[in-house]
Short mmCIF file of C-alpha atoms in Angstrom, two decimals:
data_model
loop_
_atom_site.label_atom_id
_atom_site.label_comp_id
_atom_site.label_asym_id
_atom_site.label_seq_id
_atom_site.Cartn_x
_atom_site.Cartn_y
_atom_site.Cartn_z
CA MET O 1 187.13 103.89 92.04
CA ALA O 2 187.19 102.44 95.59
CA ASP O 3 191.15 103.00 95.55
CA ALA O 4 190.61 106.74 94.73
CA ILE O 5 187.89 107.19 97.32
CA ILE O 6 190.23 105.85 99.93
CA ALA O 7 193.06 107.91 98.94
CA ARG O 8 190.92 111.01 98.80
CA TYR O 9 189.32 110.83 102.03
CA GLN O 10 191.27 110.00 105.02
CA PRO O 11 191.08 108.83 107.63
CA THR O 12 187.51 108.02 106.89
CA ILE O 13 184.62 108.69 104.32
CA ASP O 14 183.37 111.34 106.80
CA VAL O 15 185.88 113.82 105.43
CA LEU O 16 183.78 113.82 102.24
CA THR O 17 180.30 114.59 103.91
CA HIS O 18 181.02 115.67 107.42
CA HIS O 19 177.59 113.99 108.14
CA GLY O 20 178.63 111.34 110.75
CA TRP O 21 176.56 108.27 111.27
CA ASP O 22 174.47 108.88 108.26
CA HIS O 23 173.71 107.21 104.94
CA SER O 24 175.65 109.78 102.80
CA ASN O 25 178.63 107.78 104.29
CA SER O 26 177.56 104.53 104.60
CA ILE O 27 176.19 104.13 101.12
CA VAL O 28 179.72 104.72 99.87
CA LEU O 29 181.12 102.09 102.15
CA HIS O 30 178.29 99.66 101.06
CA GLY O 31 179.60 100.07 97.65
CA ILE O 32 183.23 99.46 98.75
CA GLU O 33 181.82 96.39 100.54
CA LYS O 34 180.54 94.95 97.36
CA ILE O 35 183.84 95.28 95.60
CA TYR O 36 185.62 93.80 98.72
CA LEU O 37 183.38 90.62 98.57
CA HIS O 38 185.12 90.09 95.28
CA ASN O 39 188.64 91.16 95.60
CA LYS O 40 189.08 90.53 99.38
CA ASN O 41 191.37 93.65 99.59
CA ALA O 42 192.14 94.06 103.37
CA GLN O 43 192.52 97.91 102.77
CA TYR O 44 188.83 98.18 101.82
CA LEU O 45 187.71 96.22 105.07
CA ASP O 46 189.93 98.47 107.16
CA TYR O 47 188.67 101.46 105.60
CA ILE O 48 185.14 100.58 106.31
CA LYS O 49 186.13 99.50 109.77
CA ASN O 50 187.88 102.64 110.62
CA TYR O 51 184.65 104.56 110.01
CA ALA O 52 182.60 102.38 111.97
CA ASP O 53 184.97 102.46 114.95
CA ASP O 54 184.72 106.13 115.24
CA TYR O 55 181.08 105.78 116.23
CA ILE O 56 180.59 102.24 117.72
CA ASN O 57 181.62 101.74 121.52
CA ALA O 58 182.49 98.23 122.92
CA ASP O 59 179.09 97.70 124.30
CA GLY O 60 177.57 98.31 120.75
CA SER O 61 176.04 101.70 121.62
CA ILE O 62 176.54 104.05 118.77
CA ASN O 63 177.43 107.93 119.11
CA GLY O 64 175.56 110.21 116.87
CA LEU O 65 172.37 108.20 116.25
CA LEU O 66 169.96 110.16 114.34
CA THR O 67 166.09 109.77 114.37
CA THR O 68 165.78 109.88 110.58
CA LEU O 69 165.41 106.85 108.12
CA ASP O 70 168.63 108.16 106.52
CA GLY O 71 170.47 107.50 109.65
CA MET O 72 169.44 103.92 109.54
CA HIS O 73 171.39 102.88 106.58
CA PRO O 74 174.75 102.45 108.40
CA GLY O 75 173.17 99.40 109.96
CA VAL O 76 174.26 97.26 107.07
CA VAL O 77 177.88 98.26 107.78
CA CYS O 78 177.43 96.70 111.23
CA LEU O 79 176.07 93.52 109.75
CA PHE O 80 178.91 93.25 107.22
CA LEU O 81 181.66 93.93 109.85
CA TYR O 82 180.10 91.30 112.19
CA GLN O 83 180.15 88.78 109.36
CA GLN O 84 183.71 89.63 108.30
CA THR O 85 185.35 90.11 111.70
CA GLY O 86 183.12 88.20 114.25
CA GLU O 87 183.59 91.09 116.64
CA ASP O 88 180.58 90.95 119.12
CA LYS O 89 180.42 94.83 119.13
CA TYR O 90 179.21 95.02 115.54
CA ARG O 91 176.45 92.41 116.20
CA LEU O 92 175.38 94.54 119.20
CA ALA O 93 175.52 97.60 117.15
CA ALA O 94 173.32 96.23 114.71
CA GLN O 95 170.99 95.29 117.50
CA THR O 96 171.13 98.83 118.64
CA MET O 97 170.16 99.89 115.20
CA ARG O 98 167.40 97.55 114.87
CA ASN O 99 165.94 98.63 118.37
CA HIS O 100 166.37 102.47 117.65
CA LEU O 101 163.98 102.08 114.75
CA LEU O 102 161.53 99.33 115.90
CA GLY O 103 161.82 99.66 119.69
CA SER O 104 162.63 96.76 122.34
CA ASP O 105 160.99 95.38 125.47
CA THR O 106 162.56 98.15 127.52
CA LYS O 107 162.43 101.15 125.31
CA PRO O 108 159.91 102.08 122.52
CA SER O 109 160.88 103.49 119.23
CA THR O 110 161.22 107.31 118.98
CA PHE O 111 160.27 107.34 115.23
CA ASN O 112 156.97 108.87 114.27
CA LYS O 113 154.68 107.01 111.99
CA THR O 114 151.64 108.09 109.82
CA PRO O 115 148.17 106.95 110.99
CA ASP O 116 148.43 104.06 108.62
CA GLY O 117 151.79 102.99 109.79
CA GLY O 118 154.29 104.49 107.50
CA TYR O 119 157.59 105.73 108.96
CA TRP O 120 158.06 109.57 108.32
CA HIS O 121 161.21 110.15 106.58
CA LYS O 122 162.56 112.38 109.24
CA ASN O 123 161.22 113.38 112.58
CA ASP O 124 160.57 117.04 111.88
CA ALA O 125 157.71 119.47 110.86
CA LYS O 126 158.72 119.41 107.13
CA TYR O 127 158.30 115.58 106.95
CA LYS O 128 155.26 115.37 109.32
CA ASN O 129 153.20 112.38 107.94
CA VAL O 130 155.60 112.37 104.79
CA VAL O 131 156.75 108.88 103.55
CA SER O 132 159.64 108.99 101.09
CA VAL O 133 160.37 106.03 98.80
CA ASP O 134 164.12 106.61 99.60
CA GLY O 135 163.45 105.48 103.12
CA LEU O 136 162.86 101.82 101.94
CA TYR O 137 166.40 101.40 101.13
CA MET O 138 167.82 103.07 104.09
CA LYS O 139 166.10 100.75 106.65
CA ASP O 140 164.25 97.65 105.21
CA PRO O 141 167.20 95.53 103.42
CA PHE O 142 169.07 96.06 106.83
CA LEU O 143 166.01 94.79 108.69
CA VAL O 144 165.48 91.68 106.41
CA ARG O 145 169.23 90.79 106.71
CA TYR O 146 169.20 91.26 110.31
CA GLY O 147 166.01 89.14 110.75
CA VAL O 148 167.55 86.24 108.63
CA MET O 149 170.85 86.37 110.43
CA PHE O 150 169.54 86.25 113.92
CA ASN O 151 166.23 84.53 113.26
CA GLU O 152 163.85 87.29 114.02
CA PRO O 153 160.71 86.84 111.90
CA ASN O 154 159.02 89.67 113.28
CA THR O 155 161.93 91.83 112.31
CA ILE O 156 161.66 90.64 108.61
CA ASN O 157 157.97 91.12 108.77
CA ALA O 158 158.27 94.67 109.86
CA ALA O 159 160.33 95.50 106.95
CA LEU O 160 158.10 93.98 104.40
CA GLU O 161 154.97 95.57 106.03
CA GLN O 162 156.73 98.96 105.25
CA VAL O 163 157.72 97.95 101.63
CA LEU O 164 154.20 96.96 100.84
CA LEU O 165 152.51 100.02 102.34
CA VAL O 166 155.08 102.40 100.38
CA ALA O 167 154.27 100.49 97.39
CA GLN O 168 150.56 100.85 97.70
CA ARG O 169 150.86 104.59 98.37
CA SER O 170 153.76 105.44 96.00
CA PHE O 171 153.83 102.95 93.00
CA ASN O 172 152.25 104.09 89.84
CA ILE O 173 150.63 101.12 88.09
CA ARG O 174 150.47 103.03 84.72
CA THR O 175 154.21 103.69 84.36
CA ASN O 176 155.53 100.91 86.82
CA LEU O 177 157.60 103.53 88.51
CA ALA O 178 157.67 105.10 91.91
CA PHE O 179 156.69 108.34 92.82
CA HIS O 180 159.24 110.27 94.98
CA ALA O 181 156.98 110.59 98.05
CA TRP O 182 153.49 110.52 99.54
CA SER O 183 151.77 112.55 102.11
CA TYR O 184 149.19 111.16 104.49
CA ASP O 185 147.91 114.77 105.04
CA LYS O 186 148.07 115.75 101.45
CA SER O 187 149.18 119.11 102.76
CA PRO O 188 152.63 119.79 101.29
CA VAL O 189 152.64 121.99 98.19
CA TRP O 190 154.03 118.97 96.05
CA ALA O 191 151.32 116.67 97.01
CA ASP O 192 148.41 115.57 94.95
CA PRO O 193 145.18 116.85 96.80
CA ILE O 194 143.38 113.51 96.22
CA THR O 195 146.18 110.85 96.43
CA GLY O 196 148.90 112.68 98.40
CA GLN O 197 151.41 111.56 96.08
CA ALA O 198 154.29 113.53 94.55
CA ASN O 199 153.61 114.26 91.05
CA GLN O 200 156.95 113.27 89.38
CA HIS O 201 158.96 110.07 89.01
CA TRP O 202 162.46 111.26 90.48
CA SER O 203 165.03 108.93 88.98
CA ARG O 204 166.93 108.23 92.22
CA ALA O 205 163.76 107.36 94.19
CA SER O 206 163.28 104.52 91.90
CA GLY O 207 166.85 103.67 91.99
CA TRP O 208 166.68 103.28 95.63
CA PHE O 209 163.49 101.41 95.38
CA ALA O 210 164.86 98.88 93.01
CA MET O 211 168.08 98.29 94.84
CA ALA O 212 166.10 97.98 98.00
CA LEU O 213 163.89 95.31 96.50
CA VAL O 214 166.53 93.22 94.79
CA ASP O 215 168.58 93.36 98.11
CA ILE O 216 165.55 92.14 99.95
CA LEU O 217 165.00 89.29 97.58
CA GLU O 218 168.57 88.21 97.64
CA HIS O 219 168.18 87.44 101.57
CA LEU O 220 164.49 86.90 102.14
CA PRO O 221 163.63 83.15 102.33
CA LYS O 222 161.73 81.96 99.32
CA ASP O 223 159.07 80.32 101.54
CA HIS O 224 158.11 83.56 103.33
CA THR O 225 154.47 84.42 102.58
CA ASP O 226 155.31 87.94 101.02
CA TYR O 227 158.31 86.59 98.73
CA SER O 228 156.12 86.41 95.77
CA LYS O 229 154.61 89.84 96.39
CA ILE O 230 158.01 91.46 96.70
CA THR O 231 159.18 89.47 93.58
CA TYR O 232 156.13 90.81 91.71
CA LEU O 233 156.57 94.27 92.65
CA TYR O 234 160.35 94.26 91.81
CA GLN O 235 159.47 92.66 88.32
CA ARG O 236 156.81 95.39 87.51
CA LEU O 237 159.49 98.16 88.52
CA ALA O 238 161.89 96.50 86.30
CA GLN O 239 159.48 96.93 83.50
CA GLY O 240 159.20 100.49 84.32
CA ILE O 241 162.86 101.11 84.42
CA LYS O 242 163.26 99.28 81.10
CA ALA O 243 160.74 101.47 79.17
CA ALA O 244 162.43 104.69 80.92
CA GLN O 245 165.91 103.91 79.58
CA ASN O 246 166.94 106.33 76.86
CA PRO O 247 167.74 103.86 73.99
CA ALA O 248 170.22 106.45 72.36
CA ASN O 249 172.73 106.29 75.33
CA GLY O 250 171.48 103.70 77.84
CA LEU O 251 170.97 106.19 80.65
CA TRP O 252 168.07 107.09 82.93
CA TYR O 253 167.31 110.69 83.49
CA GLN O 254 166.56 113.06 86.40
CA VAL O 255 162.79 113.00 85.62
CA LEU O 256 162.64 109.24 84.99
CA ASP O 257 159.86 109.01 82.42
CA ALA O 258 160.77 112.06 80.34
CA TYR O 259 164.24 111.43 78.87
CA ASN O 260 163.09 112.83 75.63
CA GLN O 261 162.53 116.41 77.07
CA PRO O 262 165.43 118.84 76.10
CA ASP O 263 165.86 120.30 79.58
CA ASN O 264 165.99 116.91 81.22
CA TYR O 265 169.51 115.46 81.81
CA PRO O 266 171.07 112.10 82.35
CA GLU O 267 171.38 111.18 86.05
CA ILE O 268 174.48 109.02 86.79
CA SER O 269 173.88 108.07 90.28
CA SER O 270 170.51 106.51 89.50
CA SER O 271 171.60 105.01 86.31
CA GLY O 272 174.29 103.14 88.27
CA MET O 273 171.52 102.14 90.68
CA MET O 274 169.30 100.65 87.77
CA VAL O 275 172.28 98.94 86.28
CA TYR O 276 172.88 97.17 89.70
CA ALA O 277 169.30 96.33 90.38
CA LEU O 278 168.80 94.88 86.92
CA GLN O 279 172.05 92.96 86.41
CA LYS O 280 171.62 91.55 89.93
CA GLY O 281 168.10 90.48 89.24
CA VAL O 282 169.22 88.51 86.35
CA ALA O 283 171.95 86.77 88.47
CA LEU O 284 169.26 85.95 91.05
CA LYS O 285 167.08 84.69 88.19
CA LEU O 286 164.50 87.21 89.03
CA LEU O 287 164.61 88.61 85.56
CA PRO O 288 165.21 87.22 82.22
CA SER O 289 168.68 87.58 80.62
CA GLU O 290 167.48 90.55 78.20
CA TYR O 291 167.73 92.77 81.25
CA SER O 292 171.28 92.14 81.37
CA LEU O 293 171.68 93.82 77.93
CA LEU O 294 169.84 96.90 79.41
CA ALA O 295 172.19 96.95 82.37
CA LYS O 296 175.26 96.68 80.00
CA ARG O 297 173.96 99.57 77.88
CA GLY O 298 173.56 101.59 80.91
CA TRP O 299 177.18 100.64 82.33
CA GLN O 300 178.59 101.73 78.90
CA GLY O 301 176.61 104.93 78.73
CA MET O 302 177.67 105.75 82.34
CA GLN O 303 181.51 105.71 81.07
CA THR O 304 180.85 108.81 79.13
CA TYR O 305 180.14 110.73 82.46
CA ILE O 306 183.22 109.35 84.33
CA LYS O 307 186.03 112.13 83.90
CA THR O 308 189.60 112.48 85.14
CA TYR O 309 189.92 114.95 88.15
CA ALA O 310 192.64 116.99 88.99
CA ASP O 311 194.07 114.41 91.41
CA GLY O 312 194.34 111.82 88.44
CA GLY O 313 191.38 109.85 89.91
CA PRO O 314 187.87 109.49 88.50
CA GLN O 315 185.40 112.16 88.72
CA ILE O 316 181.66 111.41 88.48
CA THR O 317 179.57 113.98 86.68
CA SER O 318 175.87 114.72 86.00
CA VAL O 319 174.77 113.75 89.38
CA ALA O 320 171.67 115.28 91.02
CA PRO O 321 172.36 116.67 94.49
CA GLY O 322 170.08 115.54 97.40
CA MET O 323 166.56 116.84 97.23
CA SER O 324 163.16 116.54 98.86
CA SER O 325 160.13 116.19 96.68
CA GLN O 326 159.57 119.30 94.31
CA THR O 327 156.58 120.96 92.92
CA GLY O 328 156.73 119.75 89.39
CA TYR O 329 158.72 118.65 86.37
CA GLN O 330 160.29 122.17 85.95
CA ALA O 331 161.43 122.18 89.77
CA TYR O 332 163.30 118.87 89.26
CA VAL O 333 165.05 119.74 86.00
CA ASP O 334 165.84 123.24 87.44
CA ILE O 335 168.11 121.60 90.20
CA LYS O 336 171.33 121.47 88.20
CA PRO O 337 173.48 118.42 88.33
CA ILE O 338 176.92 118.35 90.11
CA SER O 339 180.13 116.48 90.12
CA VAL O 340 182.03 114.57 92.57
CA PRO O 341 184.64 115.39 93.62
CA SER O 342 184.53 119.01 92.85
CA THR O 343 185.77 122.46 94.37
CA GLU O 344 182.43 123.13 95.74
CA PRO O 345 181.96 123.48 99.54
CA ILE O 346 179.13 121.05 99.92
CA GLN O 347 180.06 117.49 98.30
CA TYR O 348 177.51 114.89 97.59
CA SER O 349 178.37 111.14 97.82
CA HIS O 350 175.54 109.70 95.69
CA GLY O 351 177.62 109.73 92.36
CA TYR O 352 180.22 107.33 94.02
CA ILE O 353 177.53 104.93 95.21
CA GLY O 354 175.89 104.68 91.64
CA VAL O 355 179.31 103.80 90.07
CA LEU O 356 180.31 101.39 92.92
CA MET O 357 177.32 99.37 92.97
CA ALA O 358 177.08 99.15 89.21
CA ALA O 359 180.79 98.21 89.10
CA SER O 360 180.19 95.40 91.73
CA VAL O 361 177.90 93.49 89.35
CA MET O 362 179.17 94.64 85.88
CA GLU O 363 182.84 94.30 86.17
CA THR O 364 182.44 90.98 88.00
CA PHE O 365 179.21 89.55 86.70
CA GLU O 366 180.81 86.37 85.42
CA HIS O 367 182.07 85.61 88.85
CA TYR O 368 178.87 86.86 90.65
CA THR O 369 177.78 84.35 93.39
CA LEU O 370 175.62 84.45 96.56
CA GLN O 371 178.69 83.81 98.61
CA HIS O 372 177.96 86.87 100.83
CA LEU O 373 174.58 85.80 101.87
CA PRO O 374 174.25 85.67 105.58
CA ILE O 375 174.51 82.10 107.52
CA LEU O 376 171.42 81.76 109.61
CA ILE O 377 172.38 82.08 113.18
CA ASP O 378 169.90 80.12 115.65
#
């Protein structure tokens, strides 16, 4: 899969999305990074580096920074490249990303927050006082890794504060799944007038959430005061993911807790996210081994939706396009799945990330180690 992506999108992954310094590019590179950590293929490292070098200057400043949480995800690329190359510009770029969100001694953050402290998903009128579960994955694993690498407890705590706030507002204790988003104002048409929560469990939202939690727990020191809280939240979410898996094919569906509805459909990007989050949780001894069987069943089910494209490489089918919170169940399932690659003018990278992340733990599970954990820098 990684080889096909590199062959298709030259000179960088931005040929796929044209979104610049944004998660739609960096999530694919993050998946390639996971594969690189196992096979050490220099071509993979070069491909990631070529993308980053289009935006990162020698002083660590970054061209095209966005004031959206989606624009924060490339921070993980900066950390990865600093670990692999030792080039200081990547450390400085990671610092730029950290300060862009959290602010610094000389420049405050320009990101808006709800009155109770949650980051708006985007700094625009549509997302005013709207907190999306997706945003956790875009920023908080990066912040925790950054805080551990550079011994900044306040950065770690800022990330965990966001995770626990979003969980408090968006996690459904009845289903053990996350609602797509939450509105402080309760004014969007999709928001519950009492709770402000979205009314459906969109599959990819819980997928982002699950990956965020397990990646945070991989790096968070076990003696941190919030470690047990994050672990408990992750384990509860894993229970919800287990219950939402279709036992007939091992997959997870667009509306996560309604796989038995005839108009619902298997969603392959989130299925890959669930596979990754569960299998990695077993590897980290956060989940019992039975969850590995769920991951394997999901991985096997995904293969049915990986086809051969015209160029001879793999095509990922049955992938939901990007979307904001919808008004209800029917609105979610009426958004039909797409494939990547395709001949459509707009291409979505989410199918790639699901398969890459799942492959990084399923195809190498017997060799999975924590060798990629960052070394604490004093």
